[in-house]
Amino acid sequence: MSAPDLTPREAARWADRHGLPLPAHRHAPVAATARHIHSVVAVLRELDLGDVPPTAGHRAHLTEEEWLDAAV
């Protein structure tokens, strides 16, 4: 089962299998969110990041104050 094919009923079943029972009104939103996450990850997998350094290298030059002020 891939996320694009995930139905609300299946999302509820998967959540329950992993100890996260969902109320009925949350089945459809959880399935929609899983499908969206899957589509975003699929696009990210297509990106060529061969020459991009790891993020830890970029954070090394920040001061503690800059790090604490960084927006998430």
mmCIF file of N, CA, C and O in Angstrom:
data_model
loop_
_atom_site.group_PDB
_atom_site.id
_atom_site.type_symbol
_atom_site.label_atom_id
_atom_site.label_comp_id
_atom_site.label_asym_id
_atom_site.label_seq_id
_atom_site.Cartn_x
_atom_site.Cartn_y
_atom_site.Cartn_z
ATOM 1 N N MET A 1 0.839 -1.178 0.000
ATOM 2 C CA MET A 1 0.000 0.000 0.000
ATOM 3 C C MET A 1 0.880 1.236 0.000
ATOM 4 O O MET A 1 1.689 1.432 0.884
ATOM 5 N N SER A 2 0.736 2.047 -0.992
ATOM 6 C CA SER A 2 1.492 3.300 -1.014
ATOM 7 C C SER A 2 0.597 4.430 -0.527
ATOM 8 O O SER A 2 -0.627 4.322 -0.552
ATOM 9 N N ALA A 3 1.192 5.509 -0.083
ATOM 10 C CA ALA A 3 0.423 6.630 0.458
ATOM 11 C C ALA A 3 -0.567 7.226 -0.543
ATOM 12 O O ALA A 3 -1.647 7.627 -0.148
ATOM 13 N N PRO A 4 -0.240 7.314 -1.853
ATOM 14 C CA PRO A 4 -1.226 7.876 -2.774
ATOM 15 C C PRO A 4 -2.518 7.065 -2.818
ATOM 16 O O PRO A 4 -3.576 7.589 -3.153
ATOM 17 N N ASP A 5 -2.457 5.771 -2.493
ATOM 18 C CA ASP A 5 -3.635 4.912 -2.507
ATOM 19 C C ASP A 5 -4.289 4.786 -1.130
ATOM 20 O O ASP A 5 -5.255 4.052 -0.978
ATOM 21 N N LEU A 6 -3.759 5.465 -0.140
ATOM 22 C CA LEU A 6 -4.219 5.310 1.240
ATOM 23 C C LEU A 6 -5.634 5.855 1.420
ATOM 24 O O LEU A 6 -5.896 7.026 1.175
ATOM 25 N N THR A 7 -6.531 4.996 1.855
ATOM 26 C CA THR A 7 -7.910 5.418 2.127
ATOM 27 C C THR A 7 -8.032 5.773 3.608
ATOM 28 O O THR A 7 -7.197 5.368 4.431
ATOM 29 N N PRO A 8 -9.073 6.520 3.968
ATOM 30 C CA PRO A 8 -9.271 6.835 5.389
ATOM 31 C C PRO A 8 -9.356 5.590 6.271
ATOM 32 O O PRO A 8 -8.783 5.554 7.353
ATOM 33 N N ARG A 9 -10.030 4.560 5.790
ATOM 34 C CA ARG A 9 -10.157 3.332 6.578
ATOM 35 C C ARG A 9 -8.793 2.681 6.796
ATOM 36 O O ARG A 9 -8.466 2.217 7.881
ATOM 37 N N GLU A 10 -7.970 2.654 5.739
ATOM 38 C CA GLU A 10 -6.641 2.061 5.868
ATOM 39 C C GLU A 10 -5.737 2.895 6.768
ATOM 40 O O GLU A 10 -4.934 2.359 7.522
ATOM 41 N N ALA A 11 -5.861 4.219 6.698
ATOM 42 C CA ALA A 11 -5.081 5.083 7.581
ATOM 43 C C ALA A 11 -5.413 4.780 9.040
ATOM 44 O O ALA A 11 -4.517 4.700 9.887
ATOM 45 N N ALA A 12 -6.700 4.601 9.320
ATOM 46 C CA ALA A 12 -7.119 4.277 10.685
ATOM 47 C C ALA A 12 -6.562 2.919 11.118
ATOM 48 O O ALA A 12 -6.101 2.755 12.253
ATOM 49 N N ARG A 13 -6.585 1.952 10.200
ATOM 50 C CA ARG A 13 -6.077 0.617 10.518
ATOM 51 C C ARG A 13 -4.582 0.662 10.797
ATOM 52 O O ARG A 13 -4.100 0.069 11.774
ATOM 53 N N TRP A 14 -3.823 1.395 9.972
ATOM 54 C CA TRP A 14 -2.377 1.498 10.177
ATOM 55 C C TRP A 14 -2.069 2.211 11.491
ATOM 56 O O TRP A 14 -1.178 1.809 12.232
ATOM 57 N N ALA A 15 -2.782 3.275 11.770
ATOM 58 C CA ALA A 15 -2.558 4.004 13.024
ATOM 59 C C ALA A 15 -2.837 3.095 14.219
ATOM 60 O O ALA A 15 -2.063 3.069 15.185
ATOM 61 N N ASP A 16 -3.925 2.358 14.146
ATOM 62 C CA ASP A 16 -4.292 1.463 15.243
ATOM 63 C C ASP A 16 -3.240 0.371 15.429
ATOM 64 O O ASP A 16 -2.891 0.028 16.564
ATOM 65 N N ARG A 17 -2.716 -0.157 14.332
ATOM 66 C CA ARG A 17 -1.669 -1.189 14.411
ATOM 67 C C ARG A 17 -0.425 -0.684 15.130
ATOM 68 O O ARG A 17 0.328 -1.454 15.714
ATOM 69 N N HIS A 18 -0.216 0.615 15.085
ATOM 70 C CA HIS A 18 0.980 1.200 15.705
ATOM 71 C C HIS A 18 0.667 1.880 17.038
ATOM 72 O O HIS A 18 1.440 2.696 17.528
ATOM 73 N N GLY A 19 -0.491 1.550 17.604
ATOM 74 C CA GLY A 19 -0.830 2.036 18.929
ATOM 75 C C GLY A 19 -1.349 3.465 18.967
ATOM 76 O O GLY A 19 -1.293 4.112 20.004
ATOM 77 N N LEU A 20 -1.843 3.964 17.839
ATOM 78 C CA LEU A 20 -2.363 5.327 17.769
ATOM 79 C C LEU A 20 -3.806 5.310 17.266
ATOM 80 O O LEU A 20 -4.095 5.747 16.147
ATOM 81 N N PRO A 21 -4.720 4.798 18.057
ATOM 82 C CA PRO A 21 -6.099 4.732 17.587
ATOM 83 C C PRO A 21 -6.643 6.130 17.283
ATOM 84 O O PRO A 21 -6.378 7.084 18.009
ATOM 85 N N LEU A 22 -7.362 6.240 16.163
ATOM 86 C CA LEU A 22 -7.903 7.531 15.742
ATOM 87 C C LEU A 22 -9.415 7.556 15.875
ATOM 88 O O LEU A 22 -10.083 6.592 15.509
ATOM 89 N N PRO A 23 -9.959 8.681 16.337
ATOM 90 C CA PRO A 23 -11.414 8.819 16.302
ATOM 91 C C PRO A 23 -11.869 8.877 14.839
ATOM 92 O O PRO A 23 -11.109 9.298 13.953
ATOM 93 N N ALA A 24 -13.071 8.480 14.564
ATOM 94 C CA ALA A 24 -13.582 8.386 13.191
ATOM 95 C C ALA A 24 -13.461 9.693 12.422
ATOM 96 O O ALA A 24 -13.163 9.681 11.231
ATOM 97 N N HIS A 25 -13.647 10.815 13.083
ATOM 98 C CA HIS A 25 -13.599 12.095 12.366
ATOM 99 C C HIS A 25 -12.181 12.466 11.933
ATOM 100 O O HIS A 25 -12.007 13.395 11.154
ATOM 101 N N ARG A 26 -11.161 11.743 12.375
ATOM 102 C CA ARG A 26 -9.765 12.036 12.009
ATOM 103 C C ARG A 26 -9.252 11.147 10.877
ATOM 104 O O ARG A 26 -8.180 11.403 10.331
ATOM 105 N N HIS A 27 -9.987 10.117 10.490
ATOM 106 C CA HIS A 27 -9.515 9.181 9.471
ATOM 107 C C HIS A 27 -9.202 9.880 8.148
ATOM 108 O O HIS A 27 -8.115 9.697 7.590
ATOM 109 N N ALA A 28 -10.122 10.644 7.630
ATOM 110 C CA ALA A 28 -9.919 11.314 6.334
ATOM 111 C C ALA A 28 -8.788 12.346 6.391
ATOM 112 O O ALA A 28 -7.931 12.364 5.495
ATOM 113 N N PRO A 29 -8.721 13.217 7.409
ATOM 114 C CA PRO A 29 -7.612 14.171 7.451
ATOM 115 C C PRO A 29 -6.234 13.501 7.575
ATOM 116 O O PRO A 29 -5.263 13.965 6.970
ATOM 117 N N VAL A 30 -6.155 12.411 8.317
ATOM 118 C CA VAL A 30 -4.869 11.708 8.458
ATOM 119 C C VAL A 30 -4.468 11.078 7.126
ATOM 120 O O VAL A 30 -3.307 11.169 6.712
ATOM 121 N N ALA A 31 -5.413 10.478 6.417
ATOM 122 C CA ALA A 31 -5.109 9.895 5.110
ATOM 123 C C ALA A 31 -4.667 10.975 4.133
ATOM 124 O O ALA A 31 -3.695 10.794 3.387
ATOM 125 N N ALA A 32 -5.351 12.118 4.135
ATOM 126 C CA ALA A 32 -4.985 13.224 3.238
ATOM 127 C C ALA A 32 -3.592 13.754 3.571
ATOM 128 O O ALA A 32 -2.801 14.052 2.671
ATOM 129 N N THR A 33 -3.280 13.861 4.855
ATOM 130 C CA THR A 33 -1.960 14.337 5.266
ATOM 131 C C THR A 33 -0.871 13.356 4.838
ATOM 132 O O THR A 33 0.179 13.762 4.341
ATOM 133 N N ALA A 34 -1.118 12.067 5.004
ATOM 134 C CA ALA A 34 -0.140 11.058 4.584
ATOM 135 C C ALA A 34 0.091 11.120 3.078
ATOM 136 O O ALA A 34 1.228 11.023 2.611
ATOM 137 N N ARG A 35 -0.984 11.297 2.305
ATOM 138 C CA ARG A 35 -0.827 11.409 0.847
ATOM 139 C C ARG A 35 -0.015 12.648 0.487
ATOM 140 O O ARG A 35 0.843 12.607 -0.398
ATOM 141 N N HIS A 36 -0.261 13.762 1.183
ATOM 142 C CA HIS A 36 0.485 14.989 0.905
ATOM 143 C C HIS A 36 1.972 14.810 1.241
ATOM 144 O O HIS A 36 2.839 15.202 0.460
ATOM 145 N N ILE A 37 2.266 14.247 2.395
ATOM 146 C CA ILE A 37 3.659 14.013 2.793
ATOM 147 C C ILE A 37 4.346 13.122 1.764
ATOM 148 O O ILE A 37 5.482 13.378 1.362
ATOM 149 N N HIS A 38 3.655 12.101 1.313
ATOM 150 C CA HIS A 38 4.228 11.207 0.316
ATOM 151 C C HIS A 38 4.554 11.962 -0.970
ATOM 152 O O HIS A 38 5.608 11.760 -1.572
ATOM 153 N N SER A 39 3.679 12.857 -1.403
ATOM 154 C CA SER A 39 3.936 13.610 -2.634
ATOM 155 C C SER A 39 5.119 14.560 -2.471
ATOM 156 O O SER A 39 5.918 14.729 -3.393
ATOM 157 N N VAL A 40 5.267 15.176 -1.302
ATOM 158 C CA VAL A 40 6.403 16.065 -1.049
ATOM 159 C C VAL A 40 7.710 15.273 -1.034
ATOM 160 O O VAL A 40 8.700 15.673 -1.644
ATOM 161 N N VAL A 41 7.718 14.144 -0.365
ATOM 162 C CA VAL A 41 8.922 13.315 -0.305
ATOM 163 C C VAL A 41 9.295 12.813 -1.696
ATOM 164 O O VAL A 41 10.478 12.765 -2.055
ATOM 165 N N ALA A 42 8.304 12.476 -2.511
ATOM 166 C CA ALA A 42 8.584 12.022 -3.879
ATOM 167 C C ALA A 42 9.300 13.113 -4.675
ATOM 168 O O ALA A 42 10.242 12.832 -5.422
ATOM 169 N N VAL A 43 8.875 14.369 -4.514
ATOM 170 C CA VAL A 43 9.536 15.478 -5.206
ATOM 171 C C VAL A 43 10.953 15.662 -4.673
ATOM 172 O O VAL A 43 11.900 15.848 -5.445
ATOM 173 N N LEU A 44 11.138 15.587 -3.378
ATOM 174 C CA LEU A 44 12.473 15.746 -2.790
ATOM 175 C C LEU A 44 13.429 14.658 -3.266
ATOM 176 O O LEU A 44 14.618 14.913 -3.479
ATOM 177 N N ARG A 45 12.926 13.464 -3.449
ATOM 178 C CA ARG A 45 13.775 12.364 -3.918
ATOM 179 C C ARG A 45 14.285 12.605 -5.332
ATOM 180 O O ARG A 45 15.305 12.052 -5.733
ATOM 181 N N GLU A 46 13.580 13.398 -6.101
ATOM 182 C CA GLU A 46 13.982 13.681 -7.481
ATOM 183 C C GLU A 46 15.065 14.757 -7.570
ATOM 184 O O GLU A 46 15.692 14.911 -8.618
ATOM 185 N N LEU A 47 15.297 15.504 -6.498
ATOM 186 C CA LEU A 47 16.274 16.579 -6.526
ATOM 187 C C LEU A 47 17.699 16.029 -6.548
ATOM 188 O O LEU A 47 18.017 15.074 -5.851
ATOM 189 N N ASP A 48 18.547 16.673 -7.340
ATOM 190 C CA ASP A 48 19.958 16.302 -7.388
ATOM 191 C C ASP A 48 20.705 17.171 -6.379
ATOM 192 O O ASP A 48 20.919 18.357 -6.601
ATOM 193 N N LEU A 49 21.064 16.604 -5.251
ATOM 194 C CA LEU A 49 21.734 17.344 -4.193
ATOM 195 C C LEU A 49 23.207 16.934 -4.070
ATOM 196 O O LEU A 49 23.805 17.086 -3.006
ATOM 197 N N GLY A 50 23.775 16.479 -5.164
ATOM 198 C CA GLY A 50 25.136 15.964 -5.145
ATOM 199 C C GLY A 50 26.183 16.927 -4.613
ATOM 200 O O GLY A 50 27.107 16.525 -3.926
ATOM 201 N N ASP A 51 26.090 18.220 -4.911
ATOM 202 C CA ASP A 51 27.109 19.185 -4.489
ATOM 203 C C ASP A 51 26.699 20.012 -3.283
ATOM 204 O O ASP A 51 27.383 20.965 -2.922
ATOM 205 N N VAL A 52 25.590 19.676 -2.664
ATOM 206 C CA VAL A 52 25.103 20.440 -1.511
ATOM 207 C C VAL A 52 25.699 19.856 -0.233
ATOM 208 O O VAL A 52 25.539 18.671 0.042
ATOM 209 N N PRO A 53 26.395 20.692 0.554
ATOM 210 C CA PRO A 53 26.978 20.169 1.799
ATOM 211 C C PRO A 53 25.881 19.871 2.831
ATOM 212 O O PRO A 53 24.790 20.430 2.759
ATOM 213 N N PRO A 54 26.173 19.020 3.782
ATOM 214 C CA PRO A 54 25.194 18.736 4.834
ATOM 215 C C PRO A 54 24.874 19.988 5.643
ATOM 216 O O PRO A 54 25.697 20.898 5.753
ATOM 217 N N THR A 55 23.687 20.051 6.211
ATOM 218 C CA THR A 55 23.281 21.241 6.953
ATOM 219 C C THR A 55 24.156 21.490 8.168
ATOM 220 O O THR A 55 24.324 22.626 8.577
ATOM 221 N N ALA A 56 24.721 20.470 8.759
ATOM 222 C CA ALA A 56 25.571 20.675 9.935
ATOM 223 C C ALA A 56 26.738 21.593 9.600
ATOM 224 O O ALA A 56 27.170 22.394 10.428
ATOM 225 N N GLY A 57 27.236 21.538 8.386
ATOM 226 C CA GLY A 57 28.322 22.419 7.964
ATOM 227 C C GLY A 57 27.904 23.871 7.917
ATOM 228 O O GLY A 57 28.687 24.775 8.182
ATOM 229 N N HIS A 58 26.650 24.132 7.613
ATOM 230 C CA HIS A 58 26.157 25.498 7.564
ATOM 231 C C HIS A 58 25.897 26.060 8.959
ATOM 232 O O HIS A 58 26.041 27.243 9.188
ATOM 233 N N ARG A 59 25.494 25.217 9.854
ATOM 234 C CA ARG A 59 25.172 25.678 11.210
ATOM 235 C C ARG A 59 26.418 25.914 12.051
ATOM 236 O O ARG A 59 26.360 26.606 13.049
ATOM 237 N N ALA A 60 27.528 25.351 11.654
ATOM 238 C CA ALA A 60 28.740 25.442 12.455
ATOM 239 C C ALA A 60 29.209 26.879 12.626
ATOM 240 O O ALA A 60 29.813 27.214 13.637
ATOM 241 N N HIS A 61 28.905 27.742 11.676
ATOM 242 C CA HIS A 61 29.401 29.115 11.756
ATOM 243 C C HIS A 61 28.467 30.046 12.534
ATOM 244 O O HIS A 61 28.815 31.184 12.788
ATOM 245 N N LEU A 62 27.293 29.598 12.932
ATOM 246 C CA LEU A 62 26.363 30.453 13.668
ATOM 247 C C LEU A 62 26.824 30.635 15.115
ATOM 248 O O LEU A 62 27.307 29.705 15.747
ATOM 249 N N THR A 63 26.639 31.860 15.615
ATOM 250 C CA THR A 63 26.881 32.090 17.036
ATOM 251 C C THR A 63 25.703 31.510 17.812
ATOM 252 O O THR A 63 24.650 31.222 17.239
ATOM 253 N N GLU A 64 25.863 31.373 19.100
ATOM 254 C CA GLU A 64 24.761 30.836 19.914
ATOM 255 C C GLU A 64 23.532 31.742 19.800
ATOM 256 O O GLU A 64 22.420 31.258 19.706
ATOM 257 N N GLU A 65 23.744 33.063 19.799
ATOM 258 C CA GLU A 65 22.609 33.979 19.688
ATOM 259 C C GLU A 65 21.900 33.828 18.346
ATOM 260 O O GLU A 65 20.667 33.812 18.292
ATOM 261 N N GLU A 66 22.661 33.697 17.263
ATOM 262 C CA GLU A 66 22.050 33.501 15.938
ATOM 263 C C GLU A 66 21.274 32.179 15.904
ATOM 264 O O GLU A 66 20.193 32.106 15.332
ATOM 265 N N TRP A 67 21.839 31.161 16.515
ATOM 266 C CA TRP A 67 21.181 29.850 16.530
ATOM 267 C C TRP A 67 19.861 29.936 17.282
ATOM 268 O O TRP A 67 18.852 29.402 16.850
ATOM 269 N N LEU A 68 19.857 30.614 18.423
ATOM 270 C CA LEU A 68 18.633 30.723 19.226
ATOM 271 C C LEU A 68 17.586 31.599 18.543
ATOM 272 O O LEU A 68 16.400 31.417 18.751
ATOM 273 N N ASP A 69 18.028 32.563 17.726
ATOM 274 C CA ASP A 69 17.092 33.447 17.031
ATOM 275 C C ASP A 69 16.575 32.876 15.733
ATOM 276 O O ASP A 69 15.678 33.447 15.118
ATOM 277 N N ALA A 70 17.111 31.760 15.282
ATOM 278 C CA ALA A 70 16.715 31.182 13.993
ATOM 279 C C ALA A 70 15.251 30.761 14.030
ATOM 280 O O ALA A 70 14.781 30.186 14.999
ATOM 281 N N ALA A 71 14.552 31.097 12.981
ATOM 282 C CA ALA A 71 13.140 30.707 12.875
ATOM 283 C C ALA A 71 13.053 29.262 12.421
ATOM 284 O O ALA A 71 13.851 28.787 11.621
ATOM 285 N N VAL A 72 12.068 28.576 12.918
ATOM 286 C CA VAL A 72 11.848 27.178 12.525
ATOM 287 C C VAL A 72 10.852 27.155 11.403
ATOM 288 O O VAL A 72 9.895 27.797 11.370
#
